[in-house]
mmCIF file of C-alpha atoms in Angstrom:
data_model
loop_
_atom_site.group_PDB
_atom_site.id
_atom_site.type_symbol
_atom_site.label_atom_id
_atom_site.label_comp_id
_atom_site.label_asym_id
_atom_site.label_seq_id
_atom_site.Cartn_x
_atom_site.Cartn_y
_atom_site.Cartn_z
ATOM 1 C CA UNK A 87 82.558 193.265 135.529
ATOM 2 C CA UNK A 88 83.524 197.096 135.953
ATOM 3 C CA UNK A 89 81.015 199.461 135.480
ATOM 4 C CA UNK A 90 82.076 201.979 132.413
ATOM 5 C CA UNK A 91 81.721 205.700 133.365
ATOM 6 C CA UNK A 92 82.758 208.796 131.558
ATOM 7 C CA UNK A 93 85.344 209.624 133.840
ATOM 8 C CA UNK A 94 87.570 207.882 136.507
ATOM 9 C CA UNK A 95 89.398 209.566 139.612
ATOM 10 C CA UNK A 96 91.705 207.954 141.591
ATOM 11 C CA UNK A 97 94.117 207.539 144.868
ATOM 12 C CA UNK A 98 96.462 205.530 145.998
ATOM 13 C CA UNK A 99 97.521 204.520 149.647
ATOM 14 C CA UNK A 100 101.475 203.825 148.832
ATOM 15 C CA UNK A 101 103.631 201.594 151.260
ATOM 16 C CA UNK A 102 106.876 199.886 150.871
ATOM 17 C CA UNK A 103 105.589 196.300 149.248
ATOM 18 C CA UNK A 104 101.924 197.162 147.992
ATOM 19 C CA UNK A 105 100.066 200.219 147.007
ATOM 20 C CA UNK A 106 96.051 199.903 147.396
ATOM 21 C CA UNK A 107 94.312 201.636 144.870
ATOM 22 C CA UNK A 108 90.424 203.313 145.412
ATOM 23 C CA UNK A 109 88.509 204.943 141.992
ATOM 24 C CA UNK A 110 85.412 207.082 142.416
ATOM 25 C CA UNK A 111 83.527 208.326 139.521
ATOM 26 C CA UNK A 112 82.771 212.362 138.538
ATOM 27 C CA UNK A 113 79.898 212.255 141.572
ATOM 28 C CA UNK A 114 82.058 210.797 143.882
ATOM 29 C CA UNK A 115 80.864 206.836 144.338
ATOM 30 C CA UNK A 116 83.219 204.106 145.185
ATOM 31 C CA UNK A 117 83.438 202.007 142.207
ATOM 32 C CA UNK A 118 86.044 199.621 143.790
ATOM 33 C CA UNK A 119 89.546 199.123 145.564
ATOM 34 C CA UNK A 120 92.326 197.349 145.110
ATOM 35 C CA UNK A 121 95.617 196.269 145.997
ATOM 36 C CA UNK A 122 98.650 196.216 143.886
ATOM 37 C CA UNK A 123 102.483 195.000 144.117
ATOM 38 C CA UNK A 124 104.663 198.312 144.292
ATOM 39 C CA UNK A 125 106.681 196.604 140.991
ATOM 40 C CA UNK A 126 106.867 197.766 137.789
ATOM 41 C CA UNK A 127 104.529 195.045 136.531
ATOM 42 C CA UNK A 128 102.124 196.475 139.458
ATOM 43 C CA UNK A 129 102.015 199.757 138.549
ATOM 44 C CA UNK A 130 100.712 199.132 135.204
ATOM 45 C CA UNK A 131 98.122 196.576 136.597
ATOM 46 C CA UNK A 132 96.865 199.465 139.051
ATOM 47 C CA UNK A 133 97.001 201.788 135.564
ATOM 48 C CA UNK A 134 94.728 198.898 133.209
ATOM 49 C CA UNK A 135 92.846 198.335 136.504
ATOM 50 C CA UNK A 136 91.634 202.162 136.748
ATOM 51 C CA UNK A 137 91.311 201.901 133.017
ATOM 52 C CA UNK A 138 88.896 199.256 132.925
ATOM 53 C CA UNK A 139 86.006 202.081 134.855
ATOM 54 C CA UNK A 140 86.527 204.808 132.183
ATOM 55 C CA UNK A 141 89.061 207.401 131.116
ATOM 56 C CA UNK A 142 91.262 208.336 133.740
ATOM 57 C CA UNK A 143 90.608 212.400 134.624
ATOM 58 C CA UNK A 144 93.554 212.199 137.558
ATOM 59 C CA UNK A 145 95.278 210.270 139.922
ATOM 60 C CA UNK A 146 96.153 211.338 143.643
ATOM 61 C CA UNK A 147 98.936 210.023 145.270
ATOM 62 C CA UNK A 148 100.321 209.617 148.896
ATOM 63 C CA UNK A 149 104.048 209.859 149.079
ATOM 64 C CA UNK A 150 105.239 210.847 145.722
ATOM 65 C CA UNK A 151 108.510 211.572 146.760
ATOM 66 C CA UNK A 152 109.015 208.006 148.599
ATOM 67 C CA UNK A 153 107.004 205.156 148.307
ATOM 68 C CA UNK A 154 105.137 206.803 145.594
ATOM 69 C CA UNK A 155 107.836 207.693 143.584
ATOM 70 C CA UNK A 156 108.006 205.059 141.385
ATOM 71 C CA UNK A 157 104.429 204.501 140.608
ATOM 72 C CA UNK A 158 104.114 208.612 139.772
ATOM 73 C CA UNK A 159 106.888 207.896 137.515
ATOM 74 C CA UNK A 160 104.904 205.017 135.621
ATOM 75 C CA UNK A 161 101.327 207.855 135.750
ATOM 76 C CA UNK A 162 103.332 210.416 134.271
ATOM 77 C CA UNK A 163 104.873 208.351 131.667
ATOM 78 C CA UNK A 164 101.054 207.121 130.488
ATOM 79 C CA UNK A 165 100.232 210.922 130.536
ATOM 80 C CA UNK A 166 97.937 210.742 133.144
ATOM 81 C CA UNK A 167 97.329 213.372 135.181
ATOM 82 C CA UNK A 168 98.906 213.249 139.069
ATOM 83 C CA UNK A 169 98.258 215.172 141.924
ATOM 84 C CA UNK A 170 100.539 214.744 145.598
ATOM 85 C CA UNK A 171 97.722 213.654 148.039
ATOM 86 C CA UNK A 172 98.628 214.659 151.794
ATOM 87 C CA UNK A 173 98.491 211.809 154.470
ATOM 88 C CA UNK A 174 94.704 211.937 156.216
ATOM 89 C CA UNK A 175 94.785 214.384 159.589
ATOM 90 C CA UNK A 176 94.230 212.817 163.005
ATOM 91 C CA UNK A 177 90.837 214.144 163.581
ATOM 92 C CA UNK A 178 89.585 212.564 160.228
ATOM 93 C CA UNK A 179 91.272 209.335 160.617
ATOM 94 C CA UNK A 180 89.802 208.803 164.276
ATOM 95 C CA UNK A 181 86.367 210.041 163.166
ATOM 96 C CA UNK A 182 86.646 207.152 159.978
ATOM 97 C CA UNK A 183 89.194 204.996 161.441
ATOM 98 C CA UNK A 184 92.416 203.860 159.792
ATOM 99 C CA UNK A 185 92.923 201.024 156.923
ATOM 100 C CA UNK A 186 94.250 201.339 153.431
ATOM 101 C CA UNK A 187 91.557 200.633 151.640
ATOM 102 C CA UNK A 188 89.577 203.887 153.617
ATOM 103 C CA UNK A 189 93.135 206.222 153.116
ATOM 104 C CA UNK A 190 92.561 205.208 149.384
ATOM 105 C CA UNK A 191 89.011 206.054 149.074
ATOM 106 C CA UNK A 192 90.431 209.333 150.912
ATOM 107 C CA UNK A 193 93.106 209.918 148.562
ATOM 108 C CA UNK A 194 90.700 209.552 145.601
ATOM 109 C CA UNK A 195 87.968 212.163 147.585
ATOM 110 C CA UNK A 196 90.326 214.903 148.007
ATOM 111 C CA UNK A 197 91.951 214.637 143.851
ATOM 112 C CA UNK A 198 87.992 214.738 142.886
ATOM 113 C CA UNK A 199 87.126 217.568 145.141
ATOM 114 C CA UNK A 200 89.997 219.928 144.064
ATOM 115 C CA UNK A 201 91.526 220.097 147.841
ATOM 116 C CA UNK A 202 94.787 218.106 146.321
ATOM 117 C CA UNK A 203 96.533 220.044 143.956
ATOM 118 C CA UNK A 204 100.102 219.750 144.042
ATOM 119 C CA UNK A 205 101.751 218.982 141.678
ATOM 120 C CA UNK A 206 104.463 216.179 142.420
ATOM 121 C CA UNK A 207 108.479 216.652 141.144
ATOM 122 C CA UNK A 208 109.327 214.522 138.226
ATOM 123 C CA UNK A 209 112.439 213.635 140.155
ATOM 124 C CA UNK A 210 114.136 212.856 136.326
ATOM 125 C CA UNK A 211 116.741 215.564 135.835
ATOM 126 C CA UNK A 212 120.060 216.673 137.362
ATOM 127 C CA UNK A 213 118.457 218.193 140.345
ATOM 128 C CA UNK A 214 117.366 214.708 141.295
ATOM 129 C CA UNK A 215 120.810 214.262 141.111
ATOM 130 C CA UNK A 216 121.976 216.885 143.033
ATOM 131 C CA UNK A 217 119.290 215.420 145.816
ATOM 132 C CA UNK A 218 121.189 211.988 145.956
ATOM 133 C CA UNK A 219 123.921 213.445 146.281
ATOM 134 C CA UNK A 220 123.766 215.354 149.431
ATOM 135 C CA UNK A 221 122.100 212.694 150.639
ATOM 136 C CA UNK A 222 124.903 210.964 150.942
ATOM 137 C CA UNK A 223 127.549 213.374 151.757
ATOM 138 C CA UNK A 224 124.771 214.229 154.245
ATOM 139 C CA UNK A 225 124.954 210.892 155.720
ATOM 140 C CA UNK A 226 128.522 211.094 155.757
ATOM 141 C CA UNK A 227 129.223 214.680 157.793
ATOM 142 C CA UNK A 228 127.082 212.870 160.494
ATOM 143 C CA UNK A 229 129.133 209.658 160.682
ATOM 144 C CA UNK A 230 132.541 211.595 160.301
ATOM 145 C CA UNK A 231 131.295 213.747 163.798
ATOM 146 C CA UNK A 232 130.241 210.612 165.760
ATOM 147 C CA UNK A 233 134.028 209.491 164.651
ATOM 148 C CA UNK A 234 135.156 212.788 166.082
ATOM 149 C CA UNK A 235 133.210 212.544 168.942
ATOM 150 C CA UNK A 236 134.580 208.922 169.488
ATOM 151 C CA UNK A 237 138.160 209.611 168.925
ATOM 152 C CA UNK A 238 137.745 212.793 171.718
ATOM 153 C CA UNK A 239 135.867 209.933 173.861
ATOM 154 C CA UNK A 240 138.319 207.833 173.786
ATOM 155 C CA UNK A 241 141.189 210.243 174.037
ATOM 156 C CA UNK A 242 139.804 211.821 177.413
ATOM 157 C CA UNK A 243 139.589 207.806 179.013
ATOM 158 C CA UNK A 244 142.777 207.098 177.601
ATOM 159 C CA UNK A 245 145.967 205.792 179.655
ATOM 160 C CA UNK A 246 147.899 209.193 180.563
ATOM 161 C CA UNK A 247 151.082 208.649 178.290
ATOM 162 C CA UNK A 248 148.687 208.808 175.511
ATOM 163 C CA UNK A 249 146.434 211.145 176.742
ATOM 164 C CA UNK A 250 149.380 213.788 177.265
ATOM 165 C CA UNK A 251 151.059 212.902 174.301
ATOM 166 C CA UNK A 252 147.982 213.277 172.206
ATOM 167 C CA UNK A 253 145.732 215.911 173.763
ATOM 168 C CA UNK A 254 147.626 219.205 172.580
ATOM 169 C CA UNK A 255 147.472 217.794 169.229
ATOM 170 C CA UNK A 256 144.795 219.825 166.327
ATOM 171 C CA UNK A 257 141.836 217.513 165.295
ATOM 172 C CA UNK A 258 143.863 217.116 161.851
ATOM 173 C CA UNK A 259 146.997 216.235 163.356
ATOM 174 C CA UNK A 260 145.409 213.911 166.119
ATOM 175 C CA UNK A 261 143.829 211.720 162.990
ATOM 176 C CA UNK A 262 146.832 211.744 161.615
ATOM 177 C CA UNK A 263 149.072 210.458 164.305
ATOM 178 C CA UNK A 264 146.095 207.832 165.627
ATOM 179 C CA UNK A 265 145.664 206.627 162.229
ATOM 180 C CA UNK A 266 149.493 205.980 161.872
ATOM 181 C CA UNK A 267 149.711 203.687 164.823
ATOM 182 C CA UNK A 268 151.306 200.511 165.175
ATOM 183 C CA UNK A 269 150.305 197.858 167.600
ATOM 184 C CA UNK A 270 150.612 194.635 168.300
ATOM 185 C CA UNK A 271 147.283 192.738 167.838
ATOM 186 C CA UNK A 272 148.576 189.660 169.617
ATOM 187 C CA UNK A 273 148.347 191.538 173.048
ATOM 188 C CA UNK A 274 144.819 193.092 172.862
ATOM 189 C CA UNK A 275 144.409 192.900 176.356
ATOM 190 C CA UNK A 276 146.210 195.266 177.041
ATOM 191 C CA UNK A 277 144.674 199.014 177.759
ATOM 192 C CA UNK A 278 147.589 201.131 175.983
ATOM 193 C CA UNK A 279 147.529 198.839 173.135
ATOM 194 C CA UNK A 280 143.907 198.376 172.903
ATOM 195 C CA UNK A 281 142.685 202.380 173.030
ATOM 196 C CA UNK A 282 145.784 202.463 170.213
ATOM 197 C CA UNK A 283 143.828 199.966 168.139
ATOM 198 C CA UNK A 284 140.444 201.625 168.951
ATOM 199 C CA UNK A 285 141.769 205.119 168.101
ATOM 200 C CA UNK A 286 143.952 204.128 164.559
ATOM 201 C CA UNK A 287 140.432 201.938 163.832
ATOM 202 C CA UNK A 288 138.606 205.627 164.463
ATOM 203 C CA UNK A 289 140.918 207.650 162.962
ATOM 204 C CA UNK A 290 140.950 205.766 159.481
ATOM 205 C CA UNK A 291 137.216 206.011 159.436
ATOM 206 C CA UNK A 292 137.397 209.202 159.652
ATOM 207 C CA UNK A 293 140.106 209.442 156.561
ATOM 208 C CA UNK A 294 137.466 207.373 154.578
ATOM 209 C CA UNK A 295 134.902 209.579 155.379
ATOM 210 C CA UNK A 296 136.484 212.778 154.791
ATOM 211 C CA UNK A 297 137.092 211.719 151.252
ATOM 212 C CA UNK A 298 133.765 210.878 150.524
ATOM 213 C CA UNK A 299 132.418 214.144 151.407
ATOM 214 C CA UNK A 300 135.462 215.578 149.829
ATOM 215 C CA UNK A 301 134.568 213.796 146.156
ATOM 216 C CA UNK A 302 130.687 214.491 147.015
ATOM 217 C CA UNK A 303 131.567 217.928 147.429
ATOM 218 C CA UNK A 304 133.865 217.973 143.668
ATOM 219 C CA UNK A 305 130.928 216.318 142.298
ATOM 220 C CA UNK A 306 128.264 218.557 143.691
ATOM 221 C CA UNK A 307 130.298 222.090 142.473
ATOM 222 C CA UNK A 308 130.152 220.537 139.479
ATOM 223 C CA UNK A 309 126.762 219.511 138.735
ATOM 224 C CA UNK A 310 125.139 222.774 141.007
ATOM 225 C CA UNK A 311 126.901 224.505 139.053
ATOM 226 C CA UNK A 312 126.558 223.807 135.313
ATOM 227 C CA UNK A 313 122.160 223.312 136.809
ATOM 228 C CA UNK A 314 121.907 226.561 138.008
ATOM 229 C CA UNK A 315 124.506 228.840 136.958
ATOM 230 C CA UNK A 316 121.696 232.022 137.456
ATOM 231 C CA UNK A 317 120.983 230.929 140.851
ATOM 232 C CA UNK A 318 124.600 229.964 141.972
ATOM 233 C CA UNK A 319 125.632 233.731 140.893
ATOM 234 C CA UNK A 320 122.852 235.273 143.524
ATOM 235 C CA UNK A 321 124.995 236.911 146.279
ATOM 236 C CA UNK A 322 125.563 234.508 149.264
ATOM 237 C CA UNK A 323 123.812 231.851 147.373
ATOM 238 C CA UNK A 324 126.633 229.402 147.291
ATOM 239 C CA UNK A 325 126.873 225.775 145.684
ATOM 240 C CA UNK A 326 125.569 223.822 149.493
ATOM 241 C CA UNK A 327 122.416 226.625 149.574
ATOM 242 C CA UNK A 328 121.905 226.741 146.064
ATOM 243 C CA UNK A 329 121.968 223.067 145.876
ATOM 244 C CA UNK A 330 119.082 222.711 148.696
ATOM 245 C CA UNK A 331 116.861 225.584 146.667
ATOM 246 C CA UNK A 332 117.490 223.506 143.666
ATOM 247 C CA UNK A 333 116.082 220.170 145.822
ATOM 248 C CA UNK A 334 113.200 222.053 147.265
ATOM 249 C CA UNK A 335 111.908 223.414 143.584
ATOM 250 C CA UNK A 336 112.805 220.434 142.086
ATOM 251 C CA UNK A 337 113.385 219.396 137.990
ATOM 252 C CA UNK A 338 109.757 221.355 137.236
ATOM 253 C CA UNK A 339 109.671 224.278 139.494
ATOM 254 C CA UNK A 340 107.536 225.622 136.878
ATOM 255 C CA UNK A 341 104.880 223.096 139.149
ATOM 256 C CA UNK A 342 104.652 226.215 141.509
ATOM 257 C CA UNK A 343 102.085 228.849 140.531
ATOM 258 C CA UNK A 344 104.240 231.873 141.593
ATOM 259 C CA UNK A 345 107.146 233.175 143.455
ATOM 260 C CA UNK A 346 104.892 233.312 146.598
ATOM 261 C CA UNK A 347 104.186 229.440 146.320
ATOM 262 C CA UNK A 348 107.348 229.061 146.248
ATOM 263 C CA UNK A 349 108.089 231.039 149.317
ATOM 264 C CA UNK A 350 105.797 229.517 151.429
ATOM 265 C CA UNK A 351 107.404 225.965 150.236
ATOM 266 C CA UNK A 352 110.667 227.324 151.736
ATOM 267 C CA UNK A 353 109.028 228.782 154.983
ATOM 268 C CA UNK A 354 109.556 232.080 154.308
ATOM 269 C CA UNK A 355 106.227 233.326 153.814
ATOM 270 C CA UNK A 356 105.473 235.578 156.643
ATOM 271 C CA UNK A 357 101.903 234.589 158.471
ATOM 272 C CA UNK A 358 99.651 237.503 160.285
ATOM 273 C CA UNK A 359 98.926 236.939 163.798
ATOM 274 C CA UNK A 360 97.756 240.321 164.431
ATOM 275 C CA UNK A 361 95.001 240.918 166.817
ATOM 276 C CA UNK A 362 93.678 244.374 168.373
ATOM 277 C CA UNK A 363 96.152 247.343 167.812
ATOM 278 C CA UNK A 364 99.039 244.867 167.569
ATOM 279 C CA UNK A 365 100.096 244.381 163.877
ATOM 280 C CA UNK A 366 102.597 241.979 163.152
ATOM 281 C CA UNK A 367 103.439 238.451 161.303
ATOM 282 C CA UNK A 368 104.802 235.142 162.914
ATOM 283 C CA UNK A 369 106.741 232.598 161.953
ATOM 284 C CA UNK A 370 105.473 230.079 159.453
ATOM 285 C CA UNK A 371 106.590 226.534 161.158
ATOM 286 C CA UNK A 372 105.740 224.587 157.435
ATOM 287 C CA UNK A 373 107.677 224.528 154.079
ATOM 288 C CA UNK A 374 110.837 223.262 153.649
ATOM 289 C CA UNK A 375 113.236 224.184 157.094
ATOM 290 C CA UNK A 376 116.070 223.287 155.129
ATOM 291 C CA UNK A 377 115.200 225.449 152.372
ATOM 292 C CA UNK A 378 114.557 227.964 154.993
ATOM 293 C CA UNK A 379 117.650 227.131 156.752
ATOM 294 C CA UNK A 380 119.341 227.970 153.562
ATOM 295 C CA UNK A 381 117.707 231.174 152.358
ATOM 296 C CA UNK A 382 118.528 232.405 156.786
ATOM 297 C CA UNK A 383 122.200 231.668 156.065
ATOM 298 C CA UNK A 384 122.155 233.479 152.356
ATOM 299 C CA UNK A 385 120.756 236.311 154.168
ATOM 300 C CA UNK A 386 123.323 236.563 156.979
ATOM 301 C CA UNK A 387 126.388 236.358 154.598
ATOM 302 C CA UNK A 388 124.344 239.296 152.776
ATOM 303 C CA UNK A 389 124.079 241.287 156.122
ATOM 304 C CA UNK A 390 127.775 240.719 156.709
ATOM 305 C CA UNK A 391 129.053 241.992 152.558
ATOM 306 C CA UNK A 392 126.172 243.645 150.966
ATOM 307 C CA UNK A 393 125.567 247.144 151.742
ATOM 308 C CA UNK A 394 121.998 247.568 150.642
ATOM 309 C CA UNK A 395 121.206 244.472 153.252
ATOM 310 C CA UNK A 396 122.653 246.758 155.824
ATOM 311 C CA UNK A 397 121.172 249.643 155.120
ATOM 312 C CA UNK A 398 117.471 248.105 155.442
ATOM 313 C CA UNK A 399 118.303 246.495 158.435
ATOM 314 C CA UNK A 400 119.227 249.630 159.965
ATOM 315 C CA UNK A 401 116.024 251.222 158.539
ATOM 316 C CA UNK A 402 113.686 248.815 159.206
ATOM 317 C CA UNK A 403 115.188 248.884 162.826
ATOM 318 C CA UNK A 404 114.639 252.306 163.084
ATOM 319 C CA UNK A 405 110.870 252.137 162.225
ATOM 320 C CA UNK A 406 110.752 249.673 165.593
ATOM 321 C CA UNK A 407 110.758 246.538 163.939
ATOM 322 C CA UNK A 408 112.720 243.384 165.606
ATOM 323 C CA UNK A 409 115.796 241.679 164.239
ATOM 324 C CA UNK A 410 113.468 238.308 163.759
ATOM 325 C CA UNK A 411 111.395 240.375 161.606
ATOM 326 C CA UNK A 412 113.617 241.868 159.724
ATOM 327 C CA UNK A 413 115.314 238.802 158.658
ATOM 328 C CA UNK A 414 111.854 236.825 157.546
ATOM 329 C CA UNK A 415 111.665 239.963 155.181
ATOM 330 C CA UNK A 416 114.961 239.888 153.984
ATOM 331 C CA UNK A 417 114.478 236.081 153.446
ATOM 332 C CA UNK A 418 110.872 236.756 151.646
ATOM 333 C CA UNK A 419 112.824 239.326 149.317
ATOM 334 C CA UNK A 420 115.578 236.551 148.601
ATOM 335 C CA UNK A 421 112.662 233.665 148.226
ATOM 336 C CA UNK A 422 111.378 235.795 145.194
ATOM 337 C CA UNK A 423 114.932 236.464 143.393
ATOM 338 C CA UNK A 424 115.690 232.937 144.317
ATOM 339 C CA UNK A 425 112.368 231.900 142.296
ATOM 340 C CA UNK A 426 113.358 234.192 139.056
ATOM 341 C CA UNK A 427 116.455 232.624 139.331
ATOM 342 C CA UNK A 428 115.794 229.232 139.679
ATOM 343 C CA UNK A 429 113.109 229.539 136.613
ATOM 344 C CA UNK A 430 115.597 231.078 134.145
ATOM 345 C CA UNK A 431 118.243 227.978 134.833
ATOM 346 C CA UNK A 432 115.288 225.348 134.362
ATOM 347 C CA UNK A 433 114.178 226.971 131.290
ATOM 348 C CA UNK A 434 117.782 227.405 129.664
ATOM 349 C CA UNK A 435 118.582 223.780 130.923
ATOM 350 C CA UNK A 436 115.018 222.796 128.648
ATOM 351 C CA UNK A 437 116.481 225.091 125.642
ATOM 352 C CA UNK A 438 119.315 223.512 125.212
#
């Protein structure tokens, strides 16, 4: 029989099969743990579970953006309360050891104490969209270069009447040609008609794959675009880095507390490592790299066409500062119009 409190907090270990569930009361004592099937049916036995101690205050959970993802789905649409839960740190998990029922009980510890408050993306709008999306044209751009790299493999071991005849050709052409062959399959063991078949079998993958990230890319200008028209207008903010911003806010960037939270989520928030007369800031390793990789190649297309951006770089190199530095400023300054942005599209996008 569950003991009734007044109020309920709880975490959840998340895997690919089974989530284990841990609920601690306002004072922090382990009224039980459990483990769930990550199903639909689960998640709302892990819901009526935690229901049975009280009334649930929040919920913490690991890995709200993969295994989690569905079970914050089924929290949020209860209106409970969820907090993204950071995996345990090595020191704590070989002072305590490692099982999910103890990552649970950890889970639930940090949502009660305060030191979890993120809030997770609601991964239900068109950015979400956007997100699958590259993921797959993503996927493809790296398969299409291992078929590049294969077709240049094979070229260079080739027999010579089909190296020379092939080599001067441009990587479009060459695909073109090697995807146009015609060989005899009944002779296969033979080299010249073999490295044919290998290269027209390498070159047509690489035809499929160019048109996949050819219709990603249609559908991506599309949807980027129509999202975040505010953000898409920012100069050198294209559709493929406005489209990564987008991914890295999420559908509720109103989640982040202020243009600085959201800097530091795209590793552009400067840190101090100043020590004696030395004053200066380092760069921040966390966040998002690919938001930061995005915001670095906004601000080089801004250094190349935007004359203000030129004219602080010259300043700021003048008053002794580094090229390194300058550019983490230039990418904090774009971080915070980025943020305005990104706001103003979400909240026109809820208007309408």
């Amino acid at each position: 029989m569950a003991t009734m409190v007044t109020e309920v907090y709880g975490g959840v270990d998340t895997h690919g099969k089974t989530h284990h569930a841990a609920a601690l009361d306002s004072v922090g004592r382990l009224l039980g743990d459990r483990e769930f099937p990550a199903t639909r049916t689960g998640y709302l036995q892990l819901i009526t579970w935690l229901s049975a101690f009280g009334a649930i205050a929040r919920v913490g959970v690991e890995g709200t953006g993969s295994y989690g993802a569905g079970l914050a789905t089924a929290l949020r649409e209860q209106q409970i309360s969820i907090v993204e839960v950071d995996r345990p740190d090595r020191r704590a998990r070989r002072r305590q050891g490692k099982s999910d029922p103890l990552d649970a009980a950890a889970a639930a510890r940090a949502t009660l104490s305060g030191d979890a408050t993120g809030t997770p993306k609601t991964r239900a709008g068109s950015v979400e969209a956007i997100r699958v999306l590259r993921v797959a044209r993503r996927g493809a751009v790296k398969a299409r270069t291992a078929a590049f790299n294969q077709l240049h493999g094979l070229l260079v071991s080739s027999p010579h009447e089909l190296r020379e005849a092939l080599s001067a050709l441009s990587r479009t052409a060459l695909v073109h040609r090697c995807a146009a062959f015609r060989v005899n399959e009944g002779t296969p063991f033979d080299p010249t008609v073999a490295t044919k078949t290998a290269l027209r079998a390498v070159a047509r993958r690489v035809r499929v794959l160019t048109d996949e990230i050819q219709s990603a890319d249609r559908q991506l200008q599309k949807l980027v675009e129509r999202t975040a028209p505010r953000t898409t207008a920012l100069l050198g903010v294209g559709v493929e880095i406005a489209g990564q911003l987008l991914i890295t806010a999420g559908d509720n960037p109103e989640r982040l507390r202020s243009e600085a939270a959201f800097a530091h989520l795209c590793a552009a928030a400067p840190i101090p490592a100043s020590s004696g007369r030395t004053d200066r800031h380092r760069l921040n390793r966390g966040g998002d790299r690919a938001a930061n990789a995005a915001l670095h190649m906004a601000v080089v297309t801004r250094l190349r066409y935007h004359e203000a951006t030129r004219a602080y770089m010259s300043r700021r190199t003048a008053e002794g500062l580094s090229k390194k530095d300058i550019m983490r400023c230039l990418k904090r300054y774009l971080a915070r119009e980025v943020y305005a942005a990104v706001l103003a599209d979400s909240a026109a996008a809820d208007a309408s």
